Amino acid sequence: MEVSVKENEFVVLSISEVSSSSSTSFSKSEPVFARFRSGSGAPELRFGQESQSGADIVINLRGSQLFRLGPAESLFISEVFEDNKETGYSRGISIQFKNKEESRSFHCAFEQWKTEMVVQGPPLPNGAVSTSTSKFDEKIEASSAKMYFHYYGQLLHQQNMLQDFVRTGTYYAAVIENRADFLGRVVVDVGAGSGILSLFAAQAGAKHVYAIEASEMAEHAKKLIAGNPSLNERITVIKGKVEEVELPVKADILISEPMGTLLVNERMLESYVIARDRFLVPNGKMFPAVGRIHVAPFSDEYLYLEIANKAIFWQQQSYFGVDLTPLQRSAYEGYFSQPVVDAFDPRLLVAPAISHAINFTLIKEEDLYEIEIPLKFACSVSTRIHGLACWFDVLFNGSTVPRWLTTAPGAPTTHWYQLRCVLSQPLYVMPGQEITGNFRLVAHRAQSYTIYLTLSATVGDMLQTSSGKLDLKEPYYRMSQPQAYSSAQEPNQLLQTQDVLTQSWVEDGLVPVQQPSPNHGVELQTL
């Protein structure tokens, strides 16, 4: 692999060595260049002149320090080790700059190169996995991580998130309205992406922001931040995973957008908690600080029939002379294993939601490996329950203005939408009837979760129980579908045109499928 060379160059008025043991000297008639470089070896600083290319002073940045002696004068101290010796000596170089602006730029470059040397190591191509094993590498499949970082390394996906005004506007308001929390503080942006949250923190008066981003988006973030000169001197972009990087100081505040579908998809919450344990000072703030998963049973005949109808293809007994029906049941179960991502009408909910809170400031990383939510609802109508609807919100607990970001149905739609787990066997319930069950999320190595859902209800002496296993990694995106029902096609009225699908029918192989007809009626077909 060919490693690209990076370089920052400065012109200084003069340099002089504090140590008298060195005979290196430069002509006073031409400028002296100071170049920060990174090739195949460690980052280094070179002092030299064009006419004396072989007489450069080369300094390894590891163990080096830079001190200001005046507005335009600094002292550079480095460790020098002689060949075959474990001990060395300090080398001091006095640097005279043209003005204080040049001095400040040089100091900023030095700090950034020192930080990159500590946290980044040799540059990696997009999606490559380091040979060193970190906690992230141990629990996440390499192929999943490669696709994940490739996805977030593209500007079109960052644009999609930036154009989610609910998301971006809420983050901006949460930061700017709570300037008192950011003013003069050190901030770490976990999974910085384009760097937009780092820029918000700098706008709010942060002393310095360390923007950590593992994908190739880090290079775009550097360009964006460099293009905002009023803020860029207080932001350092670090390319690497939070599980692996080191920072020169502790953070007073962590800011991040670690939420995925159903809050936990992509398992970035774990990295957010790891960043808390590694970088945050005791009692430091987290933006956001709390997340809540909300769940409620729903009734949606249209959605249920839409999913069931997808398996009709496998009913064909002579598809080019081939009987497809042996795969019919597997296909049917496969479609119901996909959680549905869309924005639905809150009138489809048939009971008040219950909530499960996750306090990011207190939870342990291991507690996110498996999340279990006991279910207990009181149904408000007579209907068929087709599954469980889910959404989430997060709290920015600012000291001035606490603010919530919600993805609830009926609220302004975000790029997360809502999520619904549809059961292949609906339940029939009466008003006031109790619905119980369990909703369990188990993390897997593809950076997502397996969902285990069970719902139960008793009608007379008959106990109805329906279960499903769904993969949060493989949802059915349904955002283009119409969500509101007309008054003539309410879900409860559809129930009057269709018999109730009982448990015995499902076991016997009966499923409902919708056939085109002039009156849009529903017919039952045998699979």
XYZ file of N, CA, C and O in Angstrom, residues 14-18 65-77 92-97 99-100 103-104 106-107:
120
model
N 13.844 33.159 11.751
C 15.135 32.558 12.094
C 14.940 31.462 13.119
O 13.914 31.414 13.806
N 15.924 30.585 13.193
C 15.969 29.601 14.270
C 17.391 29.555 14.816
O 18.361 29.877 14.118
N 17.505 29.189 16.057
C 18.833 29.020 16.664
C 18.752 27.924 17.706
O 17.767 27.830 18.434
N 19.803 27.094 17.752
C 19.820 25.991 18.684
C 20.341 26.445 20.039
O 21.347 27.161 20.137
N 19.636 26.023 21.070
C 20.056 26.357 22.427
C 21.312 25.582 22.776
O 22.218 26.091 23.450
N 7.997 19.113 22.780
C 7.165 20.125 23.428
C 7.450 21.485 22.806
O 8.549 21.743 22.302
N 6.436 22.354 22.850
C 6.558 23.686 22.267
C 6.076 24.715 23.282
O 4.976 24.584 23.829
N 6.903 25.740 23.541
C 6.574 26.749 24.534
C 6.646 28.135 23.896
O 7.515 28.415 23.061
N 5.749 29.017 24.309
C 5.779 30.405 23.839
C 6.695 31.225 24.744
O 6.512 31.267 25.960
N 7.655 31.898 24.126
C 8.531 32.804 24.871
C 8.094 34.257 24.712
O 8.534 35.125 25.469
N 7.266 34.508 23.733
C 6.774 35.850 23.465
C 5.722 35.775 22.392
O 5.396 34.698 21.876
N 5.141 36.919 21.965
C 4.091 36.906 20.939
C 4.526 36.251 19.638
O 3.720 35.623 18.962
N 5.805 36.391 19.259
C 6.281 35.855 17.981
C 7.532 35.006 18.157
O 8.288 34.800 17.208
N 7.760 34.511 19.364
C 8.945 33.698 19.619
C 8.554 32.473 20.445
O 7.776 32.570 21.397
N 9.095 31.308 20.077
C 8.776 30.065 20.771
C 10.032 29.242 20.972
O 11.051 29.438 20.296
N 9.928 28.290 21.912
C 11.023 27.378 22.188
C 10.535 25.958 21.959
O 9.542 25.530 22.556
N 11.250 25.237 21.085
C 10.896 23.858 20.756
C 11.890 22.932 21.456
O 13.109 23.068 21.304
N 11.373 21.987 22.242
C 12.209 21.036 22.969
C 11.896 19.630 22.480
O 10.732 19.225 22.425
N 17.107 21.909 22.266
C 16.259 23.090 22.253
C 16.511 23.955 21.033
O 17.653 24.184 20.648
N 15.424 24.408 20.413
C 15.524 25.266 19.231
C 14.622 26.478 19.445
O 13.415 26.336 19.669
N 15.196 27.655 19.370
C 14.448 28.907 19.490
C 13.970 29.327 18.102
O 14.754 29.352 17.146
N 12.678 29.649 17.996
C 12.080 29.976 16.699
C 11.527 31.391 16.760
O 10.762 31.735 17.668
N 11.890 32.209 15.772
C 11.374 33.574 15.668
C 10.431 33.645 14.469
O 10.823 33.334 13.340
N 9.178 34.035 14.713
C 8.174 34.124 13.653
C 8.040 35.562 13.158
O 8.507 36.507 13.799
N 5.175 37.262 12.874
C 4.212 37.972 13.701
C 3.493 36.957 14.596
O 3.712 35.735 14.493
N 2.599 37.453 15.458
C 1.929 36.556 16.402
C 0.928 35.636 15.706
O 0.655 34.532 16.181
N 2.844 32.703 14.532
C 3.181 31.904 15.722
C 1.987 31.070 16.166
O 2.120 29.875 16.466
N 0.804 31.699 16.183
C -0.389 30.978 16.611
C -0.712 29.837 15.648
O -1.065 28.726 16.074
N 1.386 28.159 13.780
C 2.384 27.105 13.975
C 2.050 26.266 15.202
O 2.133 25.025 15.166
N 1.656 26.908 16.292
C 1.303 26.185 17.516
C 0.080 25.304 17.299
O 0.027 24.171 17.796
